[in-house]
CSV table of N, CA and C in Angstrom, one decimal:
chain,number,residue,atom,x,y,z
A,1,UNK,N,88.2,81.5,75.3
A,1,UNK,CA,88.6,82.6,76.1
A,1,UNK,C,87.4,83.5,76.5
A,2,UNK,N,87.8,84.4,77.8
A,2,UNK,CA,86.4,85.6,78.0
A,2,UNK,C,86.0,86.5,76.8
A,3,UNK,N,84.9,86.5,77.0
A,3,UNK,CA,84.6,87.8,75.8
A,3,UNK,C,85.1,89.2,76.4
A,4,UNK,N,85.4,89.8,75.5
A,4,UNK,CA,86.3,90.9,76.1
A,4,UNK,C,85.3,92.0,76.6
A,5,UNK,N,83.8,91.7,76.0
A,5,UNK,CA,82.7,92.4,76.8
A,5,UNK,C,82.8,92.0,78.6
A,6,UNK,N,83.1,90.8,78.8
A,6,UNK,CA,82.7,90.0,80.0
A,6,UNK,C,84.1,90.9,80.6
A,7,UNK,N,85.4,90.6,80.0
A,7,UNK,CA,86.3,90.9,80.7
A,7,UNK,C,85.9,92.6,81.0
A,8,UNK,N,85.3,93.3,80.3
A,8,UNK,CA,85.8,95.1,80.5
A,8,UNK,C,84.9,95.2,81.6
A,9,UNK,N,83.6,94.8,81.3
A,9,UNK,CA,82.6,94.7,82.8
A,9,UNK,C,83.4,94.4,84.3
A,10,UNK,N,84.1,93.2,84.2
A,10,UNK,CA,84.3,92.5,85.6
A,10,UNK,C,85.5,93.7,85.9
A,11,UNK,N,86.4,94.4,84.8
A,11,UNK,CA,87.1,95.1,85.2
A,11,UNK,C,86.6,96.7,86.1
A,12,UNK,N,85.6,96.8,85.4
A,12,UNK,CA,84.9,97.8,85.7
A,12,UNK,C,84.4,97.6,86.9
A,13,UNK,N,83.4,96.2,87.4
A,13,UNK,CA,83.1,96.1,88.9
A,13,UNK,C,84.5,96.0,89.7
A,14,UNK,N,85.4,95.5,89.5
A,14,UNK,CA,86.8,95.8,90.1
A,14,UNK,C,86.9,97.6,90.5
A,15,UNK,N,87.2,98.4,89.3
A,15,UNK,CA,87.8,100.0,89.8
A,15,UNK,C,86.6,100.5,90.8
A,16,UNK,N,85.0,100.1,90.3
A,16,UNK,CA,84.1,100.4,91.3
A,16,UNK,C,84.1,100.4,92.8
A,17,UNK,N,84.7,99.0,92.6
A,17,UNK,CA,85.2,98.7,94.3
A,17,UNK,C,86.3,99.2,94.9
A,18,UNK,N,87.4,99.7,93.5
A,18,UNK,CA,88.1,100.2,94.4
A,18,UNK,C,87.6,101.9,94.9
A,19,UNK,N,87.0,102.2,94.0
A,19,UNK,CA,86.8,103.7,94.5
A,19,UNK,C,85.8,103.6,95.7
A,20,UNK,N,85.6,102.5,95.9
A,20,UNK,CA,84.6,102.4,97.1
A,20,UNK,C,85.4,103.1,98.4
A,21,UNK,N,86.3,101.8,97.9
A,21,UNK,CA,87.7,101.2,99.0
A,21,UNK,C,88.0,103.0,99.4
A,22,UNK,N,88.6,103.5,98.0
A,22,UNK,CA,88.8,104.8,98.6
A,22,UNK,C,88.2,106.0,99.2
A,23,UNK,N,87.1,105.9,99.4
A,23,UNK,CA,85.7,106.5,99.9
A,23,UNK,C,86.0,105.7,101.7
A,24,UNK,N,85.6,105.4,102.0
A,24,UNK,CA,86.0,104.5,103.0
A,24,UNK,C,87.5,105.1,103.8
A,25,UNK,N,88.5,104.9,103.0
A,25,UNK,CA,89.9,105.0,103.7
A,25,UNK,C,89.5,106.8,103.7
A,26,UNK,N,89.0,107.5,103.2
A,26,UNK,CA,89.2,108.7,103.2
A,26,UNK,C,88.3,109.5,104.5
A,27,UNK,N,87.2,108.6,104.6
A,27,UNK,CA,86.5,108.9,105.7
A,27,UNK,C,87.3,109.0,107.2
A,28,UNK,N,88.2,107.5,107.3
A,28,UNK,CA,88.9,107.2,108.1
A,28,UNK,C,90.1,108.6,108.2
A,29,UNK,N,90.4,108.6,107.2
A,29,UNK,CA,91.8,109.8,107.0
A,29,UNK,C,90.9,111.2,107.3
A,30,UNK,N,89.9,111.3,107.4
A,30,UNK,CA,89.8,112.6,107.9
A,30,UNK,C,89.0,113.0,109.2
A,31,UNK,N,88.9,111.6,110.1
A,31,UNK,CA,88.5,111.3,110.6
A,31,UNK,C,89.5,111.8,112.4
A,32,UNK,N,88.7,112.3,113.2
A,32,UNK,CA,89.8,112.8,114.4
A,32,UNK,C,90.9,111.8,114.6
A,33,UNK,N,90.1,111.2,114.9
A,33,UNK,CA,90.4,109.6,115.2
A,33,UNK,C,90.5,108.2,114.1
A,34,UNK,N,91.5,108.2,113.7
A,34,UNK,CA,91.5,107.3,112.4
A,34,UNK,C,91.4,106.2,113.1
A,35,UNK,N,90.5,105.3,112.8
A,35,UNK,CA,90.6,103.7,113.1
A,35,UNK,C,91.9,102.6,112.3
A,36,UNK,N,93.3,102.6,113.0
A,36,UNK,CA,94.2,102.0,112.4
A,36,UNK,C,94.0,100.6,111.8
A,37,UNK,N,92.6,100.0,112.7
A,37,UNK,CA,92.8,98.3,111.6
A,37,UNK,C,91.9,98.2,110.8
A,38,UNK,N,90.9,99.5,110.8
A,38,UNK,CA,90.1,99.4,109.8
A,38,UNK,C,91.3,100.1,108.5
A,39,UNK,N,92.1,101.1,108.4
A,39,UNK,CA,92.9,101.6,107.4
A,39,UNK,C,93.6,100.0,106.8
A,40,UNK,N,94.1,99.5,107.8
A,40,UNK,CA,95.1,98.2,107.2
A,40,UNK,C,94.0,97.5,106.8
A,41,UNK,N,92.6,97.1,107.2
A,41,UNK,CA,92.0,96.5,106.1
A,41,UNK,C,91.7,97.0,104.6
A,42,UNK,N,91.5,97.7,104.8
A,42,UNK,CA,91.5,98.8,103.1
A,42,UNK,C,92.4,98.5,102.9
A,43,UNK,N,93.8,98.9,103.3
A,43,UNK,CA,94.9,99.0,102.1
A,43,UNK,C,95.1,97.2,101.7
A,44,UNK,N,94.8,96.5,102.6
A,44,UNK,CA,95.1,95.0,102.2
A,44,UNK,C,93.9,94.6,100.9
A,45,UNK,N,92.3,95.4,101.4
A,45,UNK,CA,91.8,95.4,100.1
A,45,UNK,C,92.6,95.5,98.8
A,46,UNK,N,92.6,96.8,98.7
A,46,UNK,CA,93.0,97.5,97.8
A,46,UNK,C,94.2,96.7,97.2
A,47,UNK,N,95.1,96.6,97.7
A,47,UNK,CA,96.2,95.4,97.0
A,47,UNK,C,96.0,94.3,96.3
A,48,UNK,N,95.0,93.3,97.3
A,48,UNK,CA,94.3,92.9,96.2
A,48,UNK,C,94.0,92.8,95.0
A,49,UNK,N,92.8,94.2,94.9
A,49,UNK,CA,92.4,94.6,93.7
A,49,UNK,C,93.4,95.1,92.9
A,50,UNK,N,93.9,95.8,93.4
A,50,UNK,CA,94.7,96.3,92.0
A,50,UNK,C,95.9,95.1,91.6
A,51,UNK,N,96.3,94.3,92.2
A,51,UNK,CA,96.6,93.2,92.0
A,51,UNK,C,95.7,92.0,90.9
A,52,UNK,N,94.9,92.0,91.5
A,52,UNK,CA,93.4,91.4,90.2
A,52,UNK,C,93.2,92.7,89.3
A,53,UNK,N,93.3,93.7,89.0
A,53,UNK,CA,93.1,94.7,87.9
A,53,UNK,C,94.4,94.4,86.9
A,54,UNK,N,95.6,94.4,87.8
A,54,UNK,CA,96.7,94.6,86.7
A,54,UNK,C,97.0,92.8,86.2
A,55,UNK,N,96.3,91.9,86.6
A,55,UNK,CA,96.6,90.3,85.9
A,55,UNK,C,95.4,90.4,84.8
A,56,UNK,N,94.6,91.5,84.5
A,56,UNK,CA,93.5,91.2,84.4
A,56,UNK,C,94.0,92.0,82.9
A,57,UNK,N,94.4,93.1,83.6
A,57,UNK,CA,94.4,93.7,81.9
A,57,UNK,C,96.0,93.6,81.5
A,58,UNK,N,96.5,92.6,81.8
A,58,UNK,CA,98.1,92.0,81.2
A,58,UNK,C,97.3,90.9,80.4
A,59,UNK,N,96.9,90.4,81.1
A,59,UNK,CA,95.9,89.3,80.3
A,59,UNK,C,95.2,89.7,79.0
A,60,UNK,N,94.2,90.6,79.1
A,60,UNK,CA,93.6,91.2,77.6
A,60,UNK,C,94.3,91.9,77.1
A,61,UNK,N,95.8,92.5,77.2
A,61,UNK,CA,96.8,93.0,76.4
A,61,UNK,C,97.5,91.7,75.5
A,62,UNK,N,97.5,90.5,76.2
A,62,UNK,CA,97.7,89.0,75.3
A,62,UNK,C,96.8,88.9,74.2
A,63,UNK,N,95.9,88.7,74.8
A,63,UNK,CA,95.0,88.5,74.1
A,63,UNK,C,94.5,89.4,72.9
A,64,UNK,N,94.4,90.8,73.1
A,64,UNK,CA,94.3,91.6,72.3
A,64,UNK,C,95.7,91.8,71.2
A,65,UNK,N,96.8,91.3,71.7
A,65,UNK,CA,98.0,91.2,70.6
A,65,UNK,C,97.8,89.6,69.8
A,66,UNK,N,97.6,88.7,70.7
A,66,UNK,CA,97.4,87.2,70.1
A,66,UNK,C,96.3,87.5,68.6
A,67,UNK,N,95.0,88.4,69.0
A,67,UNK,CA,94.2,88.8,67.5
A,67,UNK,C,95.0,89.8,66.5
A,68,UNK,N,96.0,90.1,66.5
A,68,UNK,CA,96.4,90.7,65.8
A,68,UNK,C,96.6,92.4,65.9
A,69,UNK,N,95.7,92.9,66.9
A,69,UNK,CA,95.7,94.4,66.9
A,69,UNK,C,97.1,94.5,68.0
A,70,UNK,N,97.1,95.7,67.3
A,70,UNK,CA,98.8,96.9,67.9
A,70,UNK,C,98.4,96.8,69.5
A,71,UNK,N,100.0,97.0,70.3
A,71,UNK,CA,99.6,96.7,71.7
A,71,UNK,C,99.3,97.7,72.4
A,72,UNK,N,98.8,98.4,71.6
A,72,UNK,CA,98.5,100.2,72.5
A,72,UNK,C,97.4,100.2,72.6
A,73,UNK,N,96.8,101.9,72.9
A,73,UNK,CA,95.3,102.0,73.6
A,73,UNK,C,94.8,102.5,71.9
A,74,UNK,N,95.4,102.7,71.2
A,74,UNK,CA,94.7,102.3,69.6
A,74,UNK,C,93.9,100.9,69.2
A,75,UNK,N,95.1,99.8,69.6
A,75,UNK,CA,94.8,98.8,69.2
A,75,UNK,C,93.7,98.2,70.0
A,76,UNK,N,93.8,98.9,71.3
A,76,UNK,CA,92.3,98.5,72.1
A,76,UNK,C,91.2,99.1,71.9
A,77,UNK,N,90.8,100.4,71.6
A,77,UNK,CA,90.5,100.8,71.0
A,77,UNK,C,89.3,99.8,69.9
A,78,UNK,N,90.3,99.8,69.0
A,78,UNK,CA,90.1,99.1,68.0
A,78,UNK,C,89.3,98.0,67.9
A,79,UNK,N,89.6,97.0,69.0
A,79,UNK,CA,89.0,95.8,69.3
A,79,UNK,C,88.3,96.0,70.2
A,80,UNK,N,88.1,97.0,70.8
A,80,UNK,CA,86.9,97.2,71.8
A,80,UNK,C,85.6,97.3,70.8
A,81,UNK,N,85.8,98.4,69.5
A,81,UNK,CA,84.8,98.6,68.7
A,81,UNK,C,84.8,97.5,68.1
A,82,UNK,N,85.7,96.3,67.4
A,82,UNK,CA,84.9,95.1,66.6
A,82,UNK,C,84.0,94.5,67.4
A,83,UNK,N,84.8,94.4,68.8
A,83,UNK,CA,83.9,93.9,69.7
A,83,UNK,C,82.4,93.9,70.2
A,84,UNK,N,82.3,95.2,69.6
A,84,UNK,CA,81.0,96.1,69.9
A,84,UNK,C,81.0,96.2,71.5
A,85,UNK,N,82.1,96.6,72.1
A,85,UNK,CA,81.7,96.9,73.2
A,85,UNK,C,82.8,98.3,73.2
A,86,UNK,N,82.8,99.2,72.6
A,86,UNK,CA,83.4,100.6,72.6
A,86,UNK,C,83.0,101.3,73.9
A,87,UNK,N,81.6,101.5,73.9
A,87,UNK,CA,81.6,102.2,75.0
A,87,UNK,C,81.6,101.8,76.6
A,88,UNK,N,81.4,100.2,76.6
A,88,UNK,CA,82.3,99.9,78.1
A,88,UNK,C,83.4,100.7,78.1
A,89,UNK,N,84.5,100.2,77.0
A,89,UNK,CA,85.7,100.6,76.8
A,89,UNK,C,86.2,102.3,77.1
A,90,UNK,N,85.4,102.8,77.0
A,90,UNK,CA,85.3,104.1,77.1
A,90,UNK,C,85.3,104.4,78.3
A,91,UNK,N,84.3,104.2,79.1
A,91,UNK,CA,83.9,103.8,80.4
A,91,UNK,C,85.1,103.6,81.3
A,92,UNK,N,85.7,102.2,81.3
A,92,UNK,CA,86.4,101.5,81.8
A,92,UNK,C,87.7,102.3,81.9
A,93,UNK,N,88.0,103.5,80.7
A,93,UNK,CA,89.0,104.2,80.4
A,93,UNK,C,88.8,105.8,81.6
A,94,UNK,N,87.7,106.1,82.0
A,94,UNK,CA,87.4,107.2,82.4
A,94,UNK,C,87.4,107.2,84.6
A,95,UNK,N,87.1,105.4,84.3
A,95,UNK,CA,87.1,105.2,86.0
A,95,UNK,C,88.4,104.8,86.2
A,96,UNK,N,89.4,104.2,85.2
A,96,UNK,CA,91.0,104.4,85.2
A,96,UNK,C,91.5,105.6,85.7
A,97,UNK,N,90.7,106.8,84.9
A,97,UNK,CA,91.8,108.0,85.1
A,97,UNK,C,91.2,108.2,87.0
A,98,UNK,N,89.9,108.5,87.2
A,98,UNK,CA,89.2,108.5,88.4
A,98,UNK,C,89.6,107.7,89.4
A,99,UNK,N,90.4,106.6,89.5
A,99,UNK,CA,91.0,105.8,90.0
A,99,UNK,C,92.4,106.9,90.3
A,100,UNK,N,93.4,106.9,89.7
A,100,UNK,CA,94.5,107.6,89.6
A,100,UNK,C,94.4,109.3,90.1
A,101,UNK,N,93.6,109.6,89.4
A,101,UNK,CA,92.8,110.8,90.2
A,101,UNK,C,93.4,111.1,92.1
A,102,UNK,N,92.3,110.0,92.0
A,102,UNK,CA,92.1,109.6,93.4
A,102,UNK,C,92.9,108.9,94.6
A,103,UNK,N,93.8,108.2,93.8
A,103,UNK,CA,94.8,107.6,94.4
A,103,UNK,C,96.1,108.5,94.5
A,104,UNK,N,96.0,109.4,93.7
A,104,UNK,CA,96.8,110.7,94.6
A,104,UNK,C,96.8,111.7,95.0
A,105,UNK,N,95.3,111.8,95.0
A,105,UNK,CA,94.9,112.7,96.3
A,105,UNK,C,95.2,112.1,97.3
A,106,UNK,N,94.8,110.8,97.1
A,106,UNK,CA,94.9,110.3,98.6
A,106,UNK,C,96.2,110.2,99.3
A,107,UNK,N,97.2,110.2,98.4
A,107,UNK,CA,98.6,110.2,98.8
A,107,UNK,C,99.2,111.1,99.4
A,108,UNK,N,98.6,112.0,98.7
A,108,UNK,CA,99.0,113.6,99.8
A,108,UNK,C,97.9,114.0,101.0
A,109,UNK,N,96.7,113.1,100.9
A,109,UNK,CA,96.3,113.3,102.6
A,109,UNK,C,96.8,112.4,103.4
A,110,UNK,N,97.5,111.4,103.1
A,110,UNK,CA,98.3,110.4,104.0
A,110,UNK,C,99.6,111.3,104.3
A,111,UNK,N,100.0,112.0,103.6
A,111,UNK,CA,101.2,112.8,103.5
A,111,UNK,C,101.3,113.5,104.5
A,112,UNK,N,100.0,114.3,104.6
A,112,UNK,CA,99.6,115.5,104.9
A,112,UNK,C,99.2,114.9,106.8
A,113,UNK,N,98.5,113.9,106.7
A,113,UNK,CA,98.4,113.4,108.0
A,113,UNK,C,99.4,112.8,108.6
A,114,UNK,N,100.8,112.2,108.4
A,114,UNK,CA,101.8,112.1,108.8
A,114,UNK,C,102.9,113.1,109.1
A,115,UNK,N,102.6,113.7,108.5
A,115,UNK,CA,103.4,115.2,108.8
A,115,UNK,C,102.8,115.4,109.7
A,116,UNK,N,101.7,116.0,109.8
A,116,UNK,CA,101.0,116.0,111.1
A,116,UNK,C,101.2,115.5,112.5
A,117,UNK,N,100.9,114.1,112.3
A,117,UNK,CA,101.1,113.4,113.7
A,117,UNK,C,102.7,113.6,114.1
A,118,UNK,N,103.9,113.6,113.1
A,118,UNK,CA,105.2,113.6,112.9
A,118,UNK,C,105.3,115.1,114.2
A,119,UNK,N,104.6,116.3,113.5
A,119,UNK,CA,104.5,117.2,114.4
A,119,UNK,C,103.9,117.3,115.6
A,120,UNK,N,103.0,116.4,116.0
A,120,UNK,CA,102.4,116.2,117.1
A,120,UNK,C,102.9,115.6,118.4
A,121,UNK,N,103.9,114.8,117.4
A,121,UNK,CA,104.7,113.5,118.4
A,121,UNK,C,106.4,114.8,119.0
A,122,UNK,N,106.5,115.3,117.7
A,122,UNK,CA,107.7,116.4,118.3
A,122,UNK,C,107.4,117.2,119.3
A,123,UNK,N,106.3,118.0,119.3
A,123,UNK,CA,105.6,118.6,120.3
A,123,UNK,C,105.2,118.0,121.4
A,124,UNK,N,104.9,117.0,121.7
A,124,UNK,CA,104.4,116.2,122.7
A,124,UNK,C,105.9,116.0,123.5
A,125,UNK,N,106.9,115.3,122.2
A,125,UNK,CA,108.1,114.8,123.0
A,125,UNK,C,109.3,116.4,123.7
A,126,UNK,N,109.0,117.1,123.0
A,126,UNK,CA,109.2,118.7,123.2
A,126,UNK,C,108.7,119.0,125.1
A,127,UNK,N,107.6,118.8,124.9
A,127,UNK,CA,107.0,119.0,126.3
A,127,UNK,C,107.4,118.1,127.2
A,128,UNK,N,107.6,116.9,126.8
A,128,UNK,CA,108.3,115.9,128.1
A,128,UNK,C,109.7,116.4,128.1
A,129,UNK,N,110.8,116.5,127.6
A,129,UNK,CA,111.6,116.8,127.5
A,129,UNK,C,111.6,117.9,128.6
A,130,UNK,N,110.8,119.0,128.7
A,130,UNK,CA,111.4,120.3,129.3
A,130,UNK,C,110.8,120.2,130.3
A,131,UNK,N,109.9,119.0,130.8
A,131,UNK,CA,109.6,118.7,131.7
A,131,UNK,C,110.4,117.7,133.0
A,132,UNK,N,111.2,117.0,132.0
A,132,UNK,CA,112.2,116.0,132.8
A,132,UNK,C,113.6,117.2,133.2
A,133,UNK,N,113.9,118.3,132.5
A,133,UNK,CA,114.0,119.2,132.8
A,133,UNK,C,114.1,119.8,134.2
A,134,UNK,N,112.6,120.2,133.9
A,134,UNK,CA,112.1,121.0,135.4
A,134,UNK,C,112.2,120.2,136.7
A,135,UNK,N,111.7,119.1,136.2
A,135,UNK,CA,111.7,118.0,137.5
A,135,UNK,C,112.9,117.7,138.1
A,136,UNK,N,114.2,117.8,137.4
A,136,UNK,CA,115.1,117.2,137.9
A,136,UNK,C,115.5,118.5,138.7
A,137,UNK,N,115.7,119.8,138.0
A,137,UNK,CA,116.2,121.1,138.5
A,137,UNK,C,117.2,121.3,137.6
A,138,UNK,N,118.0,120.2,136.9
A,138,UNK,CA,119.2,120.8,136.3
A,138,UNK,C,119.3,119.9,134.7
A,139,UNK,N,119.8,120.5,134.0
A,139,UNK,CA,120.3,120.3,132.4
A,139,UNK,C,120.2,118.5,132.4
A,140,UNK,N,119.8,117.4,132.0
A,140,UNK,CA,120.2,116.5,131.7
A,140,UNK,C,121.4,116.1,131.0
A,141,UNK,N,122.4,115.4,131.2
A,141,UNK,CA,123.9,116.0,130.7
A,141,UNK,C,124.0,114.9,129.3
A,142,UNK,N,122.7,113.8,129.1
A,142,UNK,CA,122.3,112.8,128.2
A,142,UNK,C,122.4,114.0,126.8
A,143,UNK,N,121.4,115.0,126.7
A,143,UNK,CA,120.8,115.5,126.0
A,143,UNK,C,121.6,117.0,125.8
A,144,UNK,N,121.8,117.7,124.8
A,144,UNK,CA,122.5,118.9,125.2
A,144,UNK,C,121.5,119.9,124.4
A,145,UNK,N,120.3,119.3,123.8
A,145,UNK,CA,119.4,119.9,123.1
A,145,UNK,C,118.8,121.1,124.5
A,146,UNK,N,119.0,120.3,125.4
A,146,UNK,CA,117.7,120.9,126.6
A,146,UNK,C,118.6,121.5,127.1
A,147,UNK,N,120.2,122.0,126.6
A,147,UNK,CA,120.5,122.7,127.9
A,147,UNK,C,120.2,124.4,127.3
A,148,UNK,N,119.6,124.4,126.0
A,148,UNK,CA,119.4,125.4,125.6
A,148,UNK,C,118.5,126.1,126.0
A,149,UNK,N,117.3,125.5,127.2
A,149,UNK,CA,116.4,126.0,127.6
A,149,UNK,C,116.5,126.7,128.7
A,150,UNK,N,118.0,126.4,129.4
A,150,UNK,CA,118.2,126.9,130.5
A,150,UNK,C,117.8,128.5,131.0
């Protein structure tokens, strides 16, 4: 099997990349102009990876119960230090939370920018409306929202 030193590292180049990933989408998101296929390439990254993160540490939760240690973050822990790799382990545990962190900030500036455009698109459609309105001269009899404008 992998040494569980090999495995915490490749896990670690894993969350690295993803906080890249998120560095990147964030630029985009705050960006006037978001580039929509660059965002879908990120998120298709990102799936990915966290997809390879979570086979990855299902996998050394086997493994870490197959040796005998408890299936919690004690018993990892635990084998992290026989291991002598504790402080990867440590590590690996701190860009987890940083990950998480980060992944819901980012959730509420996706939030926060769909509300947005949500309100942009009402306003925009707002303005055509009282415009089809004006042009015709009278109430559209489709809509009874606009006869309020009268």
């Amino acid at each position: 099997g992998m040494s569980l030193l090999r495995h915490l590292e490749e896990q670690r180049a894993r969350l690295e990349a993803l906080l890249e990933l998120f560095s990147d989408e964030q630029t985009q998101l705050i960006a006037g102009q978001p580039d929509g296929e660059a965002l879908q390439r990120i998120a298709k990254a990102k799936t990915q990876l966290l997809g390879a993160i979570d086979a990855s540490e299902a996998s050394r939760r086997r493994v870490q119960h197959r040796l005998g240690y408890s299936p919690d973050a004690r018993g990892a822990r635990q084998a992290a230090r026989e291991a002598g790799c504790e402080t990867e382990w440590q590590t690996l545990l701190s860009l987890t939370a940083e990950v998480a962190r980060t992944n819901e900030r980012h959730g509420r500036l996706i939030e926060q920018r769909m509300r947005h455009n949500r309100q942009m698109l009402d306003y925009i459609q707002g303005i055509a409306e009282k415009n089809v309105y004006s042009a015709s001269g009278r109430p559209q009899a489709s809509s009874g929202r606009l006869n309020t404008s009268a």
